[in-house]
Short mmCIF file of C-alpha atoms in Angstrom, two decimals:
data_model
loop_
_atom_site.label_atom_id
_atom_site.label_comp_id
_atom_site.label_asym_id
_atom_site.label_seq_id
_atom_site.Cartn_x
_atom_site.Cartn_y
_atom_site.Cartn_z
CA UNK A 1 -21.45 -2.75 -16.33
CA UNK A 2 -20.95 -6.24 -14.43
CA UNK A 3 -17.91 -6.69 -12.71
CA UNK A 4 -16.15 -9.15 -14.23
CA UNK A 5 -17.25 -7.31 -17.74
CA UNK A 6 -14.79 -4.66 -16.39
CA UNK A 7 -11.58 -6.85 -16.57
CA UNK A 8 -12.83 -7.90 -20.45
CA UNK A 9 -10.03 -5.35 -22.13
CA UNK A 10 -8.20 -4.42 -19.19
CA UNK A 11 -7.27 -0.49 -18.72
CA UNK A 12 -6.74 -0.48 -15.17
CA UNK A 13 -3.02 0.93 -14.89
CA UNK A 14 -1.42 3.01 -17.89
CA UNK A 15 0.21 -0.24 -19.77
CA UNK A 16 -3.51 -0.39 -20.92
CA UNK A 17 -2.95 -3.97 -21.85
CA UNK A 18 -6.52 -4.47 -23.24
CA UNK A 19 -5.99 -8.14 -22.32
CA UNK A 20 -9.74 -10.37 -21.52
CA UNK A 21 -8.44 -11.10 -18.06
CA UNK A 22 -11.34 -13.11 -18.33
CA UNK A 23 -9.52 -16.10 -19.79
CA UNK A 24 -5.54 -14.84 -19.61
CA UNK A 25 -3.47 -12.85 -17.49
CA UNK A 26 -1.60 -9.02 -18.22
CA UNK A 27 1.26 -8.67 -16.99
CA UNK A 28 0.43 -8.17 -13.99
CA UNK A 29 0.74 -11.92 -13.78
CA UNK A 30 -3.46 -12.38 -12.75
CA UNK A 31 -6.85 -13.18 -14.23
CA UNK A 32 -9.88 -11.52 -13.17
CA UNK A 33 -10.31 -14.22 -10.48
CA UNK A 34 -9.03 -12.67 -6.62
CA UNK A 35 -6.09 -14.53 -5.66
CA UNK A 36 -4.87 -13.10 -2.06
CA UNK A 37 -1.78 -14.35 -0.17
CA UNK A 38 -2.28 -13.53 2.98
CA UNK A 39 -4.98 -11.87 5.71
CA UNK A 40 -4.21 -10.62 9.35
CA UNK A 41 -3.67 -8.14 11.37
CA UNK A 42 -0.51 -5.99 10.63
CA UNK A 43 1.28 -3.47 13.47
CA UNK A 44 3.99 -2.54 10.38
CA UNK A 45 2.18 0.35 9.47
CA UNK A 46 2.05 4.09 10.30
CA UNK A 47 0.89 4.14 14.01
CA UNK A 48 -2.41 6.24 12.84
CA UNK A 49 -3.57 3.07 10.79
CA UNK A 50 -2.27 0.32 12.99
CA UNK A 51 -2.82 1.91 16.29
CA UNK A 52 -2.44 -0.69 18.99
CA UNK A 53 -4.50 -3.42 17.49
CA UNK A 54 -3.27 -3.40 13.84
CA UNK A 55 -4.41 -2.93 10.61
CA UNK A 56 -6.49 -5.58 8.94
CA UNK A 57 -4.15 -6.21 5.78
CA UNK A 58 -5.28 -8.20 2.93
CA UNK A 59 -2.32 -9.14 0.55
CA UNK A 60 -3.62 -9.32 -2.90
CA UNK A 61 -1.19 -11.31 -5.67
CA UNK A 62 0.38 -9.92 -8.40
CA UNK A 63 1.17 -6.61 -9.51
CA UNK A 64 1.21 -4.32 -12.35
CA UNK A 65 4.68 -2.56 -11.32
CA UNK A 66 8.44 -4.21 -11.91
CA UNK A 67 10.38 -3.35 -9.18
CA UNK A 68 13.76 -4.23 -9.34
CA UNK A 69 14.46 -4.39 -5.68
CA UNK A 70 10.72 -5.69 -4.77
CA UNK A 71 10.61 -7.05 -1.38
CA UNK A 72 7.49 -9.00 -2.28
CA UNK A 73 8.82 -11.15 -4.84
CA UNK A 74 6.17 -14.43 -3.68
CA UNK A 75 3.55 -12.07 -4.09
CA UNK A 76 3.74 -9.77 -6.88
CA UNK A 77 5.19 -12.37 -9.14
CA UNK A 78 1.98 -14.36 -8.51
CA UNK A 79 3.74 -16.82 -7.01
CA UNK A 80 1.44 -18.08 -4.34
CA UNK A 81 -2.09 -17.07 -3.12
CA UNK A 82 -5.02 -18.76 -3.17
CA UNK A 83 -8.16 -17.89 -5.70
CA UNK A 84 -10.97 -16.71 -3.71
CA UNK A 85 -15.08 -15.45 -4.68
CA UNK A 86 -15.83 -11.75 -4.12
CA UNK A 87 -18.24 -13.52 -1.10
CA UNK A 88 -15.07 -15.27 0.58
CA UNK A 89 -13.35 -11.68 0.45
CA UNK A 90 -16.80 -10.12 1.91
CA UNK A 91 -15.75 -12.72 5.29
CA UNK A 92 -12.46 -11.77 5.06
CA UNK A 93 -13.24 -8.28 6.20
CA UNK A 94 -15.75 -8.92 8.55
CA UNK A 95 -13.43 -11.46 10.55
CA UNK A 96 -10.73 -9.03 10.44
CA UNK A 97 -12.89 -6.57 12.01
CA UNK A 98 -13.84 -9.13 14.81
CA UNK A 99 -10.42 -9.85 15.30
CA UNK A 100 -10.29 -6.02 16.30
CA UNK A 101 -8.98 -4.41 13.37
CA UNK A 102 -8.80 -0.69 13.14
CA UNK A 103 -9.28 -0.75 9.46
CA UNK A 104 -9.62 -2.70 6.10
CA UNK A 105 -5.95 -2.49 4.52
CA UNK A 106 -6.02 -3.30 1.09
CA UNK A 107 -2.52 -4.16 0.04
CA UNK A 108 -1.74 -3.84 -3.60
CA UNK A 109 -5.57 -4.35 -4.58
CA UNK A 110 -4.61 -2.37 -7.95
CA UNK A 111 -5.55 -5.53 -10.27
CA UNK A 112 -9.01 -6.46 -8.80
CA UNK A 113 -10.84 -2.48 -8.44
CA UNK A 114 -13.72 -3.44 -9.66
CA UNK A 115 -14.29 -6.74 -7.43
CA UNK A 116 -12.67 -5.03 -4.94
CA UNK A 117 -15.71 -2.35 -5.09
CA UNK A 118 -17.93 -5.03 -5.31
CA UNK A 119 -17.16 -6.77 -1.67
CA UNK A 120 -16.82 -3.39 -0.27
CA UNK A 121 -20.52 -2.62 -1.86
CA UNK A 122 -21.71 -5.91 -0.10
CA UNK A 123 -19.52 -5.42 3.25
CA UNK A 124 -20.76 -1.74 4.05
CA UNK A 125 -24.98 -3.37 3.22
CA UNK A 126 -24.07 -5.84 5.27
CA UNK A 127 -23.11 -3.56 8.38
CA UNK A 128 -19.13 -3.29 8.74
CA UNK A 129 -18.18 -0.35 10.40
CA UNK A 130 -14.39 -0.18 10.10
CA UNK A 131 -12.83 2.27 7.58
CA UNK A 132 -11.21 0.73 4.13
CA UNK A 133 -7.99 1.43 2.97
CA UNK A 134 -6.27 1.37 -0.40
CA UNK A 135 -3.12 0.89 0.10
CA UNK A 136 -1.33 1.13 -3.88
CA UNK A 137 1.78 1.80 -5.92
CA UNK A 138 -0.26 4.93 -7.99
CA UNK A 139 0.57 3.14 -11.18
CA UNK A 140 -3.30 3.09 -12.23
CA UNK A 141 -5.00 5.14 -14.02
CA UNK A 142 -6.86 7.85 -13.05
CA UNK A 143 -10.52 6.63 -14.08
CA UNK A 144 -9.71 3.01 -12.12
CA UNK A 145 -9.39 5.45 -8.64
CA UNK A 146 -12.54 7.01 -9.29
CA UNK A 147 -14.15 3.24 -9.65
CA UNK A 148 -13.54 3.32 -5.46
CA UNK A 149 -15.12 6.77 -4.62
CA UNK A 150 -17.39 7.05 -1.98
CA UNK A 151 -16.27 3.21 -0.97
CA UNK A 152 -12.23 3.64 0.51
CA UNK A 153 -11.85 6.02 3.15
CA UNK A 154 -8.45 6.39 3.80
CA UNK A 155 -5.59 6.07 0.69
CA UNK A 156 -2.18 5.07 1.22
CA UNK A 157 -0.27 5.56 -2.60
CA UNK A 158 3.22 5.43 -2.81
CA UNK A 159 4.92 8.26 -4.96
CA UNK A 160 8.45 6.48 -6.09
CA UNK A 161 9.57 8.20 -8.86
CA UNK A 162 9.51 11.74 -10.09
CA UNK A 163 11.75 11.47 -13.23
CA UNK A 164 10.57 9.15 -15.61
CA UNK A 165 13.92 7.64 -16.56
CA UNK A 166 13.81 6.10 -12.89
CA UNK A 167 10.46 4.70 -13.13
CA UNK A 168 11.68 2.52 -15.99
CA UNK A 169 15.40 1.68 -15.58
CA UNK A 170 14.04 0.53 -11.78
CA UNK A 171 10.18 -0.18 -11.92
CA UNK A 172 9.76 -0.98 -15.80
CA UNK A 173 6.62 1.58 -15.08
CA UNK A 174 6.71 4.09 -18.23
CA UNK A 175 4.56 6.75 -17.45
CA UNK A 176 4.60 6.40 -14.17
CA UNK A 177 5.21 9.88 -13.04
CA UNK A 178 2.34 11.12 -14.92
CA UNK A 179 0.18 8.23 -13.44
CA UNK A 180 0.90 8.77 -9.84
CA UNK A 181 0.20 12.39 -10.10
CA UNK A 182 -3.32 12.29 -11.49
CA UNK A 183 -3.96 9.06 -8.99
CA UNK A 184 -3.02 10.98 -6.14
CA UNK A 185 -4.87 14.09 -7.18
CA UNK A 186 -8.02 11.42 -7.85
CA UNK A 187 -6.95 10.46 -4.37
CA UNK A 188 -7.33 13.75 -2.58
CA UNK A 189 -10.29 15.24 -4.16
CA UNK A 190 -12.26 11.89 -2.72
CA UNK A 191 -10.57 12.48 0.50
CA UNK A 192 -9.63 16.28 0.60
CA UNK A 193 -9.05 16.19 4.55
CA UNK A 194 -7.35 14.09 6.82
CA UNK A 195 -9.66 12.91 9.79
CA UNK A 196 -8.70 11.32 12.77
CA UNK A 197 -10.38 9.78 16.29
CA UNK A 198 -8.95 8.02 19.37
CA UNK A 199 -8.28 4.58 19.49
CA UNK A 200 -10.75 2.78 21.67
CA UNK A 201 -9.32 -0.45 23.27
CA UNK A 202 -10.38 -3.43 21.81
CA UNK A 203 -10.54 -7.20 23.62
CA UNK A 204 -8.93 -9.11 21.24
CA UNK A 205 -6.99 -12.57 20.88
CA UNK A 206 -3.36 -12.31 21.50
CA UNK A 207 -3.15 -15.12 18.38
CA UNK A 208 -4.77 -13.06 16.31
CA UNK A 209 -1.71 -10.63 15.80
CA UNK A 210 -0.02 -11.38 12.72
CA UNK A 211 -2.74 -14.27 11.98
CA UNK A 212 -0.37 -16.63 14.47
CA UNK A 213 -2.01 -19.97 15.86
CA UNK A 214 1.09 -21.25 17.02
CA UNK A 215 1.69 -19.73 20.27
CA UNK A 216 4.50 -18.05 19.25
CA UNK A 217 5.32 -15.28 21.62
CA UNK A 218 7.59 -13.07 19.62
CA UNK A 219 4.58 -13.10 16.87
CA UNK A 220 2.07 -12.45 19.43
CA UNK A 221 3.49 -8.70 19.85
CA UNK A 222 5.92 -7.65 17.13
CA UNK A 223 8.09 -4.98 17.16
CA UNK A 224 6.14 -2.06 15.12
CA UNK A 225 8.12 0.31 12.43
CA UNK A 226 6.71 3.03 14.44
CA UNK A 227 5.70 4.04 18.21
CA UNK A 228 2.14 3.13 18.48
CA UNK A 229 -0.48 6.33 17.82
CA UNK A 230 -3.34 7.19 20.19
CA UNK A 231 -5.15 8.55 16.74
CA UNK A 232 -6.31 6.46 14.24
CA UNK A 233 -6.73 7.77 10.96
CA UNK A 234 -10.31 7.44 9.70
CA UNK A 235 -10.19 9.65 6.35
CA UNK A 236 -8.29 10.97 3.63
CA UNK A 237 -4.66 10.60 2.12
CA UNK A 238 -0.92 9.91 3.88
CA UNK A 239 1.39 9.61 1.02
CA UNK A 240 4.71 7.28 0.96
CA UNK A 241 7.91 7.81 -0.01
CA UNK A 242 10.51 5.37 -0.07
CA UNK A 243 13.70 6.99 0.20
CA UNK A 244 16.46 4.38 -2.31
CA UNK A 245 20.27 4.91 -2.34
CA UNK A 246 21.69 7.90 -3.78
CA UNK A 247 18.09 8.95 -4.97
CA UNK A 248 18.13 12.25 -2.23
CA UNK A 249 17.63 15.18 -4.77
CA UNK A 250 14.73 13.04 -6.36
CA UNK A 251 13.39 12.23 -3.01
CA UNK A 252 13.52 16.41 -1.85
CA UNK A 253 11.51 17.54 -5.29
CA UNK A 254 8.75 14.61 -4.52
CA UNK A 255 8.02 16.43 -0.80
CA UNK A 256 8.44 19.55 -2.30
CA UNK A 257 6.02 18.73 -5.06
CA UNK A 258 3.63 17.06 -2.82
CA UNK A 259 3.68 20.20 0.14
CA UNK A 260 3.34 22.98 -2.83
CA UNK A 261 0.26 21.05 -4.30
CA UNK A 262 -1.72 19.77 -1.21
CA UNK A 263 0.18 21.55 1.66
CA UNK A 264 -1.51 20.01 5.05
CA UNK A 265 -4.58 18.63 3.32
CA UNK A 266 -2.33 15.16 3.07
CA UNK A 267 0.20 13.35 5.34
CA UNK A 268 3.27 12.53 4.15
CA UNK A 269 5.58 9.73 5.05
CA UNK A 270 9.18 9.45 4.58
CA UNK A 271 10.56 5.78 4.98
CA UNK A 272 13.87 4.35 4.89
CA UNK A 273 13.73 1.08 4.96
CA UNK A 274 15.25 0.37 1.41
CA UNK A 275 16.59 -3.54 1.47
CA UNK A 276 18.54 -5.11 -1.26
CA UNK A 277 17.12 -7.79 -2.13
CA UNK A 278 20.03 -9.66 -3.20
CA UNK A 279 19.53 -9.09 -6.96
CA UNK A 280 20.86 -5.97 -7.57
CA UNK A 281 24.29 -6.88 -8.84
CA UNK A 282 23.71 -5.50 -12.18
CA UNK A 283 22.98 -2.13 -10.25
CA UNK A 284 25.48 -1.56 -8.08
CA UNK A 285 24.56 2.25 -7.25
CA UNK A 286 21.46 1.22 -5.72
CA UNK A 287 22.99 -1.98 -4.49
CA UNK A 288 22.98 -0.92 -0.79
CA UNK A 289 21.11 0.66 2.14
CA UNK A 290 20.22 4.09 2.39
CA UNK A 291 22.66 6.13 4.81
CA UNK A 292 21.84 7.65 8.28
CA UNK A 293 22.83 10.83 6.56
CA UNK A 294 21.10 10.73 3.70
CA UNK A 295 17.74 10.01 5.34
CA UNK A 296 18.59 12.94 7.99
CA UNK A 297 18.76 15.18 5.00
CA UNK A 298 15.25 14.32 3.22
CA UNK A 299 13.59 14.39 7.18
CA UNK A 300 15.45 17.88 7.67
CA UNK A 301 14.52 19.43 4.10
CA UNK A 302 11.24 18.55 4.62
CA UNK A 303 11.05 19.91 7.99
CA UNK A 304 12.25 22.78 6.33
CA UNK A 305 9.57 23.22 3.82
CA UNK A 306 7.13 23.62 6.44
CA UNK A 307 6.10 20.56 6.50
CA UNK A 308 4.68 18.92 9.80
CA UNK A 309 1.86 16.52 9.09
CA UNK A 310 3.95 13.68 8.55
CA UNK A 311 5.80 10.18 9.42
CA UNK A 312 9.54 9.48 9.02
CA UNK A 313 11.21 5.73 10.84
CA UNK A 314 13.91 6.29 13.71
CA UNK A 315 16.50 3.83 14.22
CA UNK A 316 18.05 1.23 11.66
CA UNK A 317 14.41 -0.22 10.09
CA UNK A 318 16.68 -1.61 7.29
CA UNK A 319 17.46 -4.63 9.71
CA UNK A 320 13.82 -5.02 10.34
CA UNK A 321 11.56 -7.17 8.51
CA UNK A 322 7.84 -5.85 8.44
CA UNK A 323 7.17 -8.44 5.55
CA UNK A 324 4.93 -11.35 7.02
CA UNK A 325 4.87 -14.87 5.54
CA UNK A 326 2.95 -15.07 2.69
CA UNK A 327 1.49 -18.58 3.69
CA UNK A 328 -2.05 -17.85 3.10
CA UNK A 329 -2.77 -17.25 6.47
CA UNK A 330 -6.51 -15.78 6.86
CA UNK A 331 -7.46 -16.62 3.66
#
């Protein structure tokens, strides 16, 4: 089937919309066409994917998911990005990778799988040699992940929810428990081991952290999320969890389902950098930041599980920003 066949009644994530993205948009707000909002490298990540020299991130518009307290509002409301060809997204990764990025980060690519397969097709016959990475909410379904096997190497899926009730009243994502389980499962039987090699040095423009031209010191080395790693992840799966406010039961049963099915086959990652966003008046329980003690809890009961492959944030990353400008940059 041709690619842009593939977005003609659109099943890509469980709303199975069956829209012709062809000529109108689901509601994920996009057409078949690629629209991206930004490309550069990003040091925000976990230090085994941006190492010293960052991750090559490519922000992708729009999104299939309805998060209340999205930090991405420009972007997954399809606000701004710029329509590019499957060819255009081909450069994209290849100046990334001279720019001296560790990997291909794919950033919310869950709309455009199939063109997205279709550069990385082209990229890999034309020679790249850096790793791709799928970085995704899990709201897809099942058959869309297994459009990408044998083409990402390294997935990054967030697990939010793991009561349905949450995934709605928050996310407007029914089904999205189900969903993320049978992605992630998708996920790890592509990539059923976690694979890692030193970093090697790279010589690399100062300007090209972040995509800045201007000279801009404090952009030219921004302060990471994380320590930097001296292994870079090359394969498999490090799942996500964003701890929210007053969420820490739900938060415990998603490690604890996630180390009882896949044990230390995956990474896991506990953040805690929830943010209001300013527009959470009508939900005032999660209307806040997520407490020192609260976070110490999840880190300790997972600890406690037996679980040591894994990433959690020190200090107060609430008062960071790892969200770049969405300016088109790279693209």
């Amino acid at each position: 089937m041709k690619t842009i066949d593939q977005y003609s009644s659109c099943t890509l994530c469980p709303r199975n919309c069956r829209v012709d993205r062809r000529i109108s948009t689901g509601y994920c707000r996009e057409k078949s066409s690629l629209q991206v909002a930004r490309a550069s490298l990003h040091m925000w990540e976990e230090p085994c994917i941006s190492g010293t020299n960052g991750s090559g991130t490519v922000f992708f518009s729009g999104c299939n998911m309805g998060c209340i307290f999205c930090q991405n509002r420009k972007i997954s409301r399809g606000e701004v990005g710029e329509q590019i060809t499957t060819k255009r997204l081909v450069e994209i990764f290849f100046e990334l990778e001279d720019k001296g990025a560790n990997n291909i980060n794919l950033v919310t690519g869950d709309m455009f799988i199939p063109t997205i397969a279709e550069a990385i097709e082209k990229a890999r016959q034309q020679g790249i040699k850096v790793p791709f990475l799928f970085n995704t909410s899990s709201y897809l379904n099942p058959d869309s992940v297994k459009m990408l096997e044998g083409l990402i190497d390294i997935y990054l899926p967030d697990f939010k929810y793991i009561r349905d009730e949450d995934a709605i009243k928050y996310s407007n994502a029914p089904g999205y428990v189900g969903a993320a389980k049978a992605s992630i499962e998708e996920m790890v039987s592509q990539c059923p081991e976690c694979k890692f090699e030193p970093e090697v040095a790279r010589n690399i423009r100062e300007d090209a952290i972040m995509g800045d031209e201007t000279g801009d010191t404090a952009a030219k080395a921004p302060k990471s999320a994380y320590e930097p790693g001296q292994l870079l992840i090359r394969r498999g799966v490090i799942v996500r969890h964003l701890l929210m406010p007053g969420m820490l039961i739900q938060a415990k049963m998603i490690v604890k389902y996630l180390y009882e099915k896949y044990g230390d086959s995956i990474y896991i990652s506990l953040m805690n950098q929830f943010t209001p966003n300013g527009e959470l008046a009508e939900h005032p329980e999660i209307n806040r930041k997520v407490t020192e003690s609260e976070y110490k809890s999840l880190v300790d009961y997972a600890a406690g599980l037996g679980v040591t492959n894994g990433y959690v944030q020190e200090g107060d990353t609430a008062k960071e920003s790892f969200i770049p400008e969405f300016d088109c940059t790279g693209v």
